Short mmCIF file of C-alpha atoms and ligand atoms in Angstrom, two decimals:
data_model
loop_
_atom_site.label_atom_id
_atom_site.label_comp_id
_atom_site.label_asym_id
_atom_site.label_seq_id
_atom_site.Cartn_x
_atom_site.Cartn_y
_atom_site.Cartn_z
CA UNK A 1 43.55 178.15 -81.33
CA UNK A 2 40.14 176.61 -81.24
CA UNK A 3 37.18 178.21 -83.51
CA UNK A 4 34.71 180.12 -80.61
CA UNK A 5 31.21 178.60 -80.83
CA UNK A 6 28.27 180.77 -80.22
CA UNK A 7 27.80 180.53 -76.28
CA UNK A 8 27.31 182.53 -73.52
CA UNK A 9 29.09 185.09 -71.82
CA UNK A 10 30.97 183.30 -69.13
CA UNK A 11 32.55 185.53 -66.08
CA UNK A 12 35.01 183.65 -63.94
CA UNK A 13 35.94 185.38 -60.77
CA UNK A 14 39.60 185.27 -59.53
CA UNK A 15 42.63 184.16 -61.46
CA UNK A 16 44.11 181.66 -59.21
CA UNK A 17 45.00 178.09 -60.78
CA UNK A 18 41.51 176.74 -60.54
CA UNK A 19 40.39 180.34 -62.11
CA UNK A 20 42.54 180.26 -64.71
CA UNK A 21 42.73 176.59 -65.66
CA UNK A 22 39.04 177.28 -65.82
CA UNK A 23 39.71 179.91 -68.63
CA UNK A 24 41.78 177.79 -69.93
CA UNK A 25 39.98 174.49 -70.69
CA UNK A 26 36.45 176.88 -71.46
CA UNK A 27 38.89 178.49 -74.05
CA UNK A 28 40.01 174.96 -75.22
CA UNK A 29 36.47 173.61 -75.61
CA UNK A 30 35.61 177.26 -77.81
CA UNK A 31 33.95 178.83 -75.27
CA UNK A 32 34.98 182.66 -74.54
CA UNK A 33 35.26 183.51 -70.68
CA UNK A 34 36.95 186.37 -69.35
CA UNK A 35 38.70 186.25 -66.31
CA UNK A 36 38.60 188.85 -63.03
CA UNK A 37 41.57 188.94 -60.87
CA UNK A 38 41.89 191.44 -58.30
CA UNK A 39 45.31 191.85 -58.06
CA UNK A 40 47.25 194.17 -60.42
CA UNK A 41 49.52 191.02 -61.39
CA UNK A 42 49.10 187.51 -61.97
CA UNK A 43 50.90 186.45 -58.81
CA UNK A 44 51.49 182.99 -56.55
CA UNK A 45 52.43 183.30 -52.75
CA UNK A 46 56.17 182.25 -52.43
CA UNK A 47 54.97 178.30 -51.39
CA UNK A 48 55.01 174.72 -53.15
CA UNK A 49 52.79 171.91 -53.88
CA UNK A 50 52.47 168.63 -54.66
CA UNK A 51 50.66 167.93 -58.24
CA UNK A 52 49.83 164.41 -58.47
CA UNK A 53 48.75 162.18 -61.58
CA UNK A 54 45.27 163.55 -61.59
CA UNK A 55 45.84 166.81 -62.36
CA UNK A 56 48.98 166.10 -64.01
CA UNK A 57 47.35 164.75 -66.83
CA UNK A 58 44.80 167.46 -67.07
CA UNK A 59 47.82 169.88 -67.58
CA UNK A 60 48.86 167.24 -70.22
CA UNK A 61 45.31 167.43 -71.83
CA UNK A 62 45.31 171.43 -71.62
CA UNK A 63 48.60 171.24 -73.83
CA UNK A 64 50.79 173.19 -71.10
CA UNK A 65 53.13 170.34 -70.21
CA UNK A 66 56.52 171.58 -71.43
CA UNK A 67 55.63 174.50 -70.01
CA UNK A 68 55.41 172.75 -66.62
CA UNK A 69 58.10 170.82 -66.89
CA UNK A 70 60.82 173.66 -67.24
CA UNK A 71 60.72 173.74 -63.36
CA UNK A 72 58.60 171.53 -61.72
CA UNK A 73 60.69 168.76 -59.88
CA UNK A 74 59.57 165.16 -60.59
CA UNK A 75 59.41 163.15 -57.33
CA UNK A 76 61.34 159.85 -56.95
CA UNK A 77 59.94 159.07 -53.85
CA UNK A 78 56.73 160.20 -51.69
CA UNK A 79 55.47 159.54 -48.31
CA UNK A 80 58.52 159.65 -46.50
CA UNK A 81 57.47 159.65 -43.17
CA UNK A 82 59.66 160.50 -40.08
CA UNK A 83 59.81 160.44 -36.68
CA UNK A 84 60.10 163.79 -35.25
CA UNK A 85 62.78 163.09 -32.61
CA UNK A 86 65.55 161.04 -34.78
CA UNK A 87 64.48 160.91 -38.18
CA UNK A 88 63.76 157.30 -37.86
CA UNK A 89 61.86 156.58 -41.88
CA UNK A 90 58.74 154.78 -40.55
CA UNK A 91 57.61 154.22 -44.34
CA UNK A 92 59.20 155.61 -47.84
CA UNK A 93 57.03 154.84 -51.24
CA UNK A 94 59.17 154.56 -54.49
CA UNK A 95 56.96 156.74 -56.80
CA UNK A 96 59.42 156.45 -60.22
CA UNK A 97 57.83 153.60 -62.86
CA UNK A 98 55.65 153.07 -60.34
CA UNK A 99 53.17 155.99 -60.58
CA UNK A 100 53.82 155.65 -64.25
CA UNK A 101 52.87 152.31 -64.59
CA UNK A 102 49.31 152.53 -61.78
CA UNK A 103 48.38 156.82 -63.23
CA UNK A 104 50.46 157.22 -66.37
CA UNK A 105 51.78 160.14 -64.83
CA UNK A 106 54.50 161.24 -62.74
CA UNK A 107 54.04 162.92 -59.16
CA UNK A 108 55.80 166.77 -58.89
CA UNK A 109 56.49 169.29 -57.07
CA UNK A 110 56.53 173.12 -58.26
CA UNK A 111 56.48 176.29 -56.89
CA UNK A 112 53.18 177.68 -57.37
CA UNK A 113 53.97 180.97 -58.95
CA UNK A 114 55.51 178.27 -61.19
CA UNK A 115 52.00 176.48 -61.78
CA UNK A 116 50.52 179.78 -62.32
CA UNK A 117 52.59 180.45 -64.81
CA UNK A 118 51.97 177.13 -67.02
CA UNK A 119 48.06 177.70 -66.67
CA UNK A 120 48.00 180.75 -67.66
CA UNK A 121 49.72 180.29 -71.11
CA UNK A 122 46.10 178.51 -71.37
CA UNK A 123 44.23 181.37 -71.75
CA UNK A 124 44.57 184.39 -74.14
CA UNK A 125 45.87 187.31 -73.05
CA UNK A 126 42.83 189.59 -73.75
CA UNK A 127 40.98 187.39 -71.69
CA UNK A 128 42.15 188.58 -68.07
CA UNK A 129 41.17 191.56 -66.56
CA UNK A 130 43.36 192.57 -63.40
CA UNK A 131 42.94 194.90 -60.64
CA UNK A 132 39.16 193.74 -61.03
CA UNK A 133 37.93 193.06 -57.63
CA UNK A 134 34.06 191.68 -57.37
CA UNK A 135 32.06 193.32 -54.84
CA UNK A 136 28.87 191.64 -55.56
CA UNK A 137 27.15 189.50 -57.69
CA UNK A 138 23.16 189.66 -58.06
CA UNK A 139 21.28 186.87 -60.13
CA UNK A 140 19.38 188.27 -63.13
CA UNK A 141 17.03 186.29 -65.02
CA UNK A 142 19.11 184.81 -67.50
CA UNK A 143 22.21 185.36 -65.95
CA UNK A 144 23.89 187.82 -63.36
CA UNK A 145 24.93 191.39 -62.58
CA UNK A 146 28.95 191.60 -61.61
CA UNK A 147 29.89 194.91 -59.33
CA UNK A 148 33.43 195.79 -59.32
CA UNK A 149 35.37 197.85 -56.80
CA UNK A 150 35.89 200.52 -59.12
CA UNK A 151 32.67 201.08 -59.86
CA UNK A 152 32.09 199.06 -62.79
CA UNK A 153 29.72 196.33 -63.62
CA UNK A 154 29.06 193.69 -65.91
CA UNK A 155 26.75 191.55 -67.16
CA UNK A 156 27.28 187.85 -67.76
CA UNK A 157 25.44 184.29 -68.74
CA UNK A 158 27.46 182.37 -66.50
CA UNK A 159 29.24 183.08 -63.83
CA UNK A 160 31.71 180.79 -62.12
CA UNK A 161 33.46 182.06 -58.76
CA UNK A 162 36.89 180.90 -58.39
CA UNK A 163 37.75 183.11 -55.80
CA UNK A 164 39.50 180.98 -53.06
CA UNK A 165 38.59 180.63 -49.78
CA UNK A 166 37.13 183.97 -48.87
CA UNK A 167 34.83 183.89 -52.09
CA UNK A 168 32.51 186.60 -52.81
CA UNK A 169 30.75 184.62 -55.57
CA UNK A 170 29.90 182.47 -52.44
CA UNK A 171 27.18 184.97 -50.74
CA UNK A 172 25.07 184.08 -53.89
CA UNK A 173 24.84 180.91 -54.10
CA UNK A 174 24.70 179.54 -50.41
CA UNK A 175 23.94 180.81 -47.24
CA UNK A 176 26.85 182.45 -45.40
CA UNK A 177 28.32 179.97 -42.86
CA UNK A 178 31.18 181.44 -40.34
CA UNK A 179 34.21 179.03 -40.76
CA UNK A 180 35.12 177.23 -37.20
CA UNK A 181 38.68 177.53 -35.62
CA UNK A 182 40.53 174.53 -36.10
CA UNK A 183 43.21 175.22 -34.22
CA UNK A 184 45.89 174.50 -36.47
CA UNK A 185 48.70 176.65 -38.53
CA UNK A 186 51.01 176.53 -41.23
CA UNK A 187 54.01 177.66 -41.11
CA UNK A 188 55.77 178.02 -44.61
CA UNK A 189 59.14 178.90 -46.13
CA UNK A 190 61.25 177.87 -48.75
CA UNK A 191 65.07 177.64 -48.35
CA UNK A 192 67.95 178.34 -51.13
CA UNK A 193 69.22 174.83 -52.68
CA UNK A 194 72.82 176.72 -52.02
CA UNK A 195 72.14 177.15 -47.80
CA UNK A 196 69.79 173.68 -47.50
CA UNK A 197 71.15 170.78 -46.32
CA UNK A 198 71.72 168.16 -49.58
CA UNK A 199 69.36 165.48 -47.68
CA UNK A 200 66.42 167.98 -48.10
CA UNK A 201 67.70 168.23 -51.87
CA UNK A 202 66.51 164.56 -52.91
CA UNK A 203 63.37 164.24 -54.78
CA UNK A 204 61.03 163.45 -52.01
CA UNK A 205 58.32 164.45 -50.50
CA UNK A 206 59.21 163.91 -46.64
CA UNK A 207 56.97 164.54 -43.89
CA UNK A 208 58.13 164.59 -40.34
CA UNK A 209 55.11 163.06 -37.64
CA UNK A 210 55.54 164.32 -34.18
CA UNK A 211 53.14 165.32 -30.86
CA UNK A 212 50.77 167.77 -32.27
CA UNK A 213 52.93 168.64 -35.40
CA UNK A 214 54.26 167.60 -38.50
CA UNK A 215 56.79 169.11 -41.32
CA UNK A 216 57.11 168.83 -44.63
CA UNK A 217 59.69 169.57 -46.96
CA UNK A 218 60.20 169.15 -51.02
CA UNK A 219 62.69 170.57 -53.48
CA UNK A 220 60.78 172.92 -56.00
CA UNK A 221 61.71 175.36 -58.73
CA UNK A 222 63.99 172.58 -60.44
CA UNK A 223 65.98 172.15 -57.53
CA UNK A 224 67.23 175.41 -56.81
CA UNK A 225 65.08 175.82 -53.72
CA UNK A 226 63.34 173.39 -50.66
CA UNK A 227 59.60 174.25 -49.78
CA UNK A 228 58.82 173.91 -46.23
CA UNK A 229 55.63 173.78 -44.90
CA UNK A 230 54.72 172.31 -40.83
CA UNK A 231 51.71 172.29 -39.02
CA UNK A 232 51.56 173.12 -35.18
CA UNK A 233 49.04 174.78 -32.69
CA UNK A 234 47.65 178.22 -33.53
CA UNK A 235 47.00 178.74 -30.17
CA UNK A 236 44.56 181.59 -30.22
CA UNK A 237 46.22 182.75 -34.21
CA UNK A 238 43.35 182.95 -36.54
CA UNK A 239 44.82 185.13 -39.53
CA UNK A 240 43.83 183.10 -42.83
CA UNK A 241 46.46 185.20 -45.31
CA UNK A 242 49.16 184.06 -47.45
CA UNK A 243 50.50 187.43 -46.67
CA UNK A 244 50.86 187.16 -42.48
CA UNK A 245 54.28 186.15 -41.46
CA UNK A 246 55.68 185.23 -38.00
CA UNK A 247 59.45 185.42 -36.64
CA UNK A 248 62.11 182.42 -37.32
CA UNK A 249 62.29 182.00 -33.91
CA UNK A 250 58.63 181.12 -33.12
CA UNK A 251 58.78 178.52 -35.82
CA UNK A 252 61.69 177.34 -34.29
CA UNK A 253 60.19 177.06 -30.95
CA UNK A 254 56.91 174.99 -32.32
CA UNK A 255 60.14 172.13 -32.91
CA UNK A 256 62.67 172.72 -30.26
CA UNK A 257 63.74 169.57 -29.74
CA UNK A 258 62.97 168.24 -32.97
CA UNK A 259 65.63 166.04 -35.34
CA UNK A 260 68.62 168.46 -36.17
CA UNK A 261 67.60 168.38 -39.89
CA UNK A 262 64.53 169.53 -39.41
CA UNK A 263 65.07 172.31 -36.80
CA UNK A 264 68.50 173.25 -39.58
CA UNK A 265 66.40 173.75 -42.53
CA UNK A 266 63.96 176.23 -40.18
CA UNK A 267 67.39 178.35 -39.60
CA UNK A 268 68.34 178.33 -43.50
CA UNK A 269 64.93 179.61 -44.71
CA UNK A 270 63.64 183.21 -44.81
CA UNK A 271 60.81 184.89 -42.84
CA UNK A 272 58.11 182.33 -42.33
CA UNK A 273 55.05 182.83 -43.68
CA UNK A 274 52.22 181.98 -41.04
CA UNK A 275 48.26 180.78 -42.00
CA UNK A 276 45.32 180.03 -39.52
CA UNK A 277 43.53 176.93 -41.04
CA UNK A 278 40.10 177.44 -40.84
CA UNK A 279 37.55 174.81 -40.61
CA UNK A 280 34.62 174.63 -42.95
CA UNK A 281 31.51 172.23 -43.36
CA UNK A 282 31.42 171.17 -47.01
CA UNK A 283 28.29 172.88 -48.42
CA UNK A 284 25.47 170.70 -49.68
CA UNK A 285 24.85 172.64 -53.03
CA UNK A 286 27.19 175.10 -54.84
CA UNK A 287 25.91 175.99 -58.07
CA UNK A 288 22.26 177.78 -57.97
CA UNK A 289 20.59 179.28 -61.45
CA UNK A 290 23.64 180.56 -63.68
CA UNK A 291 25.99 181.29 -60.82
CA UNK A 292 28.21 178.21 -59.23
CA UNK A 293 31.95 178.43 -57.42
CA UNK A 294 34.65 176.17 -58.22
CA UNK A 295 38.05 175.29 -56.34
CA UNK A 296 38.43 176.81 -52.67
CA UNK A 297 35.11 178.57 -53.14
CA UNK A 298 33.19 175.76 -53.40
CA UNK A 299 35.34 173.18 -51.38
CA UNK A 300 38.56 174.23 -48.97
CA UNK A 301 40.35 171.37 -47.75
CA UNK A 302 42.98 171.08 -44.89
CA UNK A 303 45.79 170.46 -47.11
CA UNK A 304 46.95 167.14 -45.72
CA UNK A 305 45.97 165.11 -48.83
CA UNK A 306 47.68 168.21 -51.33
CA UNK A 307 44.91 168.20 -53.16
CA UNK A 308 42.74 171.55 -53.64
CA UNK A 309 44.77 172.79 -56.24
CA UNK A 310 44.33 169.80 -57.97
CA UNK A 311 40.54 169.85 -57.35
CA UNK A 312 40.08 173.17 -58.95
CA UNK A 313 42.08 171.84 -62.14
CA UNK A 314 39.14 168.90 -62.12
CA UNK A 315 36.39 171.17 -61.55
CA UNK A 316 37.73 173.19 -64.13
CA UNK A 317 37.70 170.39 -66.91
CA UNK A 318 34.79 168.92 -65.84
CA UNK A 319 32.70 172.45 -65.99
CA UNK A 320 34.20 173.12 -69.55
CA UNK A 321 32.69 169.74 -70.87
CA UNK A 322 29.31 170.52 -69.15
CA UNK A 323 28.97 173.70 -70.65
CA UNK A 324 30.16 172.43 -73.94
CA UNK A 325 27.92 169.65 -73.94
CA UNK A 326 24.82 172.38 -73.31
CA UNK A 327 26.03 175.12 -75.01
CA UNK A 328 21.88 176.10 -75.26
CA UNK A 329 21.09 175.10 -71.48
CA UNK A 330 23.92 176.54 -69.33
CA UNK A 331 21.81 176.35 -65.83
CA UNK A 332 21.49 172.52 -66.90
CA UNK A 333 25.28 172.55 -67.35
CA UNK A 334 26.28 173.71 -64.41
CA UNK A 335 23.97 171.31 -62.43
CA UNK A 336 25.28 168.31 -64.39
CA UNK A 337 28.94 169.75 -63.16
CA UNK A 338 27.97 170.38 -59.46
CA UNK A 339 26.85 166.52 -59.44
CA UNK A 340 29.45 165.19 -61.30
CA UNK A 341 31.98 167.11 -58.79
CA UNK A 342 30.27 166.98 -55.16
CA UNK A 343 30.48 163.76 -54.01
CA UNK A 344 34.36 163.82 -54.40
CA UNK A 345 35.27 166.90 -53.52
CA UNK A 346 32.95 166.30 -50.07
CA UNK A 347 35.00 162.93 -49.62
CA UNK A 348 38.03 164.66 -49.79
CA UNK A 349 37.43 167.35 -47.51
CA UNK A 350 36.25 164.43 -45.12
CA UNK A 351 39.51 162.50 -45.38
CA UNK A 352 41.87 165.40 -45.25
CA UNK A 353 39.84 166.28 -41.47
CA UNK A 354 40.88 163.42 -40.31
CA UNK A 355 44.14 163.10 -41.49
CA UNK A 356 45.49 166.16 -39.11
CA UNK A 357 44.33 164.40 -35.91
CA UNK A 358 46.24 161.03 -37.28
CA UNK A 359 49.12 163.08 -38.10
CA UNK A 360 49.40 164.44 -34.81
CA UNK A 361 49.02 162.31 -32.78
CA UNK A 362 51.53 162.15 -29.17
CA UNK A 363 53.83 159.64 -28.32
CA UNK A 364 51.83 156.61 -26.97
CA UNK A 365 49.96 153.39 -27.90
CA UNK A 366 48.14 155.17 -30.56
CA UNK A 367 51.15 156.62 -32.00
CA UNK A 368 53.01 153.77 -32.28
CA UNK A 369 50.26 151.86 -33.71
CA UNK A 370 49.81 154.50 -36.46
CA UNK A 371 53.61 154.29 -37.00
CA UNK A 372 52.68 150.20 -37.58
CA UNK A 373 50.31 151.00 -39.95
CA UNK A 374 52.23 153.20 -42.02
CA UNK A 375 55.23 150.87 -42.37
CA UNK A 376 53.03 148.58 -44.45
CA UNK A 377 50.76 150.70 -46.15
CA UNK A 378 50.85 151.57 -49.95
CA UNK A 379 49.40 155.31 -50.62
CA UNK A 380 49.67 155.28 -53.85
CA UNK A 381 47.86 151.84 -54.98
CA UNK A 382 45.71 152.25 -52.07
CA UNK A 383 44.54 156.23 -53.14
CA UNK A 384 43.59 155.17 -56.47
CA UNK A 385 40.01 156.61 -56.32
CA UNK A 386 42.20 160.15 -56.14
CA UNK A 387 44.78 159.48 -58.33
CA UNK A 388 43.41 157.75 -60.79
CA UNK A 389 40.33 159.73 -61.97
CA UNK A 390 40.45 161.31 -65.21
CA UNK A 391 37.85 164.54 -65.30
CA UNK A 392 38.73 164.48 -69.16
CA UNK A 393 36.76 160.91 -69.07
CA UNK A 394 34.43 160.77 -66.02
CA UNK A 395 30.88 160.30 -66.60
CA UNK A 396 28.41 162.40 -66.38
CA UNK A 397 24.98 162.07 -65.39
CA UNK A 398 22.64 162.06 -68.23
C1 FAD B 401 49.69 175.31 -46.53
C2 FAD B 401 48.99 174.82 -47.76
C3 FAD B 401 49.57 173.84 -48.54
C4 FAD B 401 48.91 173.37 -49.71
N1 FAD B 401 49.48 172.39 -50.46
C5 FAD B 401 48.83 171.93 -51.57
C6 FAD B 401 49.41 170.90 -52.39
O1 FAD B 401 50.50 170.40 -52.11
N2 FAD B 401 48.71 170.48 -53.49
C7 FAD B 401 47.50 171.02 -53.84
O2 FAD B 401 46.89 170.59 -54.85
N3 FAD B 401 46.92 171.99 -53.07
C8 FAD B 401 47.56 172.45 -51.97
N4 FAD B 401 46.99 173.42 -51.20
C9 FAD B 401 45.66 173.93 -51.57
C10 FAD B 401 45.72 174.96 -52.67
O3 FAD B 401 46.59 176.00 -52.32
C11 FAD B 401 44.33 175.57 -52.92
O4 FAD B 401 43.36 174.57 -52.89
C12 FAD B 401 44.33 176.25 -54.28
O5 FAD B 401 45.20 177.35 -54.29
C13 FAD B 401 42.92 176.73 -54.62
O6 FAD B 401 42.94 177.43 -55.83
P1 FAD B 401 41.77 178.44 -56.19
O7 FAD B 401 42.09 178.94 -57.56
O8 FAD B 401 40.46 177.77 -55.94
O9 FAD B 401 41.85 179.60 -55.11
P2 FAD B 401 43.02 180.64 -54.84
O10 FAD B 401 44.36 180.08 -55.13
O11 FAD B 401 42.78 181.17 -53.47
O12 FAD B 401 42.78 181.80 -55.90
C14 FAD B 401 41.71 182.71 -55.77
C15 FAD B 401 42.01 183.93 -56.66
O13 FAD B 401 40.88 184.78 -56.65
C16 FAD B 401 41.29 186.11 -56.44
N5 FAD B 401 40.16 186.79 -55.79
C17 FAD B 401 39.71 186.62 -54.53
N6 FAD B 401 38.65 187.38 -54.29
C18 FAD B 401 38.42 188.07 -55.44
C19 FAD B 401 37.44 189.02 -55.81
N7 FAD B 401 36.50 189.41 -54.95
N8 FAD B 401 37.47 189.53 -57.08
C20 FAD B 401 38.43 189.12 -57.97
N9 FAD B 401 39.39 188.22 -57.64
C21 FAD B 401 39.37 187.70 -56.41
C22 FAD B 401 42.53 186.00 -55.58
O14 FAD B 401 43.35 187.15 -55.68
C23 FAD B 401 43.19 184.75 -56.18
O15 FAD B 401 44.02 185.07 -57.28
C24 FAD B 401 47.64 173.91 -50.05
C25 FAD B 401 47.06 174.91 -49.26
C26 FAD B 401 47.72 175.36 -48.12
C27 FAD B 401 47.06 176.42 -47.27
#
């Protein structure tokens, strides 16, 4: 365990992964933060994701790797996209030696509870405080005033809101912008290896294209379940929870009509989850004094890239070294880590937009051109600027 240096009180609000991998690398670098989760339980929604060489090797660098492997499913291929009416592959990436040899890392998939789980083992136990809901947070002079539900308050040097997409952290540090409709949903559920067909058992990451939709489906949880997670008109559905559910049958009728496979692995799986994607601006600044927001507080995404999870495990590294580095000066810290972090995160908001109208688009001239494009294109090379940055070894400005 690393010697704590002298340094400020650090407060990091919520204890999702980009809270806790917060905790963790701060904790790594000697630095003592003390996470607030308002739940009663370290929990994940029942979903997957996609972890790709980026953050992989910032799990590597937090030392929580063979935790992670235990049940995260390495991918053998990626970008297996179909089309929605036959299952037609319109372009398949091998990802095995090959992500190896372009990242150094592998590509997974995990359940998230199961990503949770290997961050936290970052972070001492006496560090997290649950059932700790933030109500407010007031800037102080040299610092800031924390107001919990329960009544209770604290005082901190630093505090760093990782919490999500409905952050409360937020009000302090920008002005509050309503999120647009975007007039999208996710549907999720994930579906018993024993009841799932064995083509949605391979390790790949296929996504299905179609008219105004597209599915995706991994194995997670080393195998012994498939993760499904399709996008369709919310029509006038604007519940952002990871707790709303709808029926089987109204995911089944977004893809009536759809491939057999797909429309078979909606009848193995459980109750769907349902969640309105909301559309948000990225915000110009995100830090201001001592206070700044990492992860979904600071940048959502649409998930079409799967990267926000893996954003809040870069902002998280890349905040630790800033405050290391200016242990004395932590309102210099944490404006060295908003402009070492803003320009990418923005970018990748940008490009995950626009991926949901490509994604969607209907049969046609467009479509098939699109289809064209994909059968020769090369995600992985051609996403290096994502894949291979290293927040351990990025530069910071002066
Ligand atoms: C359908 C879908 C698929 C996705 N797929 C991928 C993928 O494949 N790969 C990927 O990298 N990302 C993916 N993402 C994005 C990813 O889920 C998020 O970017 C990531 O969870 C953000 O982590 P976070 O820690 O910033 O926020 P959250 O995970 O939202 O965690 C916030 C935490 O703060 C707590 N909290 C909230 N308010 C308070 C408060 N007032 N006081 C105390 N605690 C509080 C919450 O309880 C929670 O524990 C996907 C997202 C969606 C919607």
């Amino acid at each position: 365990m690393p010697a704590l240096v002298h340094g400020p009180r650090i407060a990091i609000v919520g204890g999702g992964i980009g809270g806790l991998a917060a905790g963790g690398f701060l904790h790594r670098a000697g630095l003592a933060a003390t996470v607030y989760e308002q739940a009663p339980a370290l929990a994940e929604v029942g979903a997957g994701l996609v972890l790709a060489p980026n953050a992989v090797r910032l799990l590597r660098q937090l030392g929580v790797m063979e935790r992670f492997l235990r049940r995260a499913v390495p991918l053998d291929w990626g970008w297996e996209f179909r089309r929605w009416a036959d299952g037609s592959v319109l372009s398949v990436e091998r990802l095995t030696g090959v992500c190896e040899r372009l990242y150094g890392e592998r590509t997974y998939v995990a359940h998230r509870a199961d990503l949770l789980d290997t961050v936290r083992t970052a972070v001492p136990q006496d560090r997290i405080r649950l059932n700790a809901r933030c109500t407010s947070v007031h800037a102080r002079p040299n610092g800031a005033l924390l107001r919990f539900a329960d009544g209770s308050r604290t005082e901190a040097d630093v505090v760093i809101g990782a919490d999500g997409v409905h952050s409360v952290v937020r009000g302090a540090v920008a002005e509050p912008t309503p999120p647009e409709y975007s007039g999208v949903c996710a549907f999720r559920t994930i579906v018993p290896a024993r009841v799932a067909p064995e083509f949605a058992l391979r390790r790949a990451q296929t996504l299905w294209l179609g008219p105004g939709r597209h599915f995706v489906h991994y194995p997670i949880s080393g195998g012994s379940a498939v993760n499904v997670v399709a996008f369709a008109p919310a029509g006038d559905y604007t519940d952002e929870s990871w707790s709303a559910t709808a029926t089987t049958e109204e995911f089944h009728a977004e893809f009536a009509g759809w491939d057999r496979r797909v429309t078979d692995l909606i009848a193995a799986g459980g109750v769907p989850g349902r969640w309105a994607l909301l559309d948000r601006a990225p915000l110009p600044h995100w830090t201001r004094g001592r206070i700044t927001l990492l992860g979904d507080a600071a940048h959502p995404m649409f998930p079409f890239f799967a990267q926000g999870a893996a954003q809040s495990i870069e902002d998280a590294a890349v905040l630790a070294r800033c405050l290391a580095a200016s242990v004395p000066d932590p309102e210099r810290a944490l404006e060295r880590y908003e402009s070492a972090r803003i320009a990418r995160t923005t970018r990748l908001q940008q490009v995950s937009h626009a991926r949901r109208d490509v994604n969607h688009l209907p049969d046609g001239p467009e479509q098939q051109a699109r289809d064209t494009a994909l059968a020769g294109s090369d995600p992985l090379a051609g996403n290096a600027w994502i894949y291979g940055y290293d927040a351990e070894g990025a530069r910071l400005t002066p």
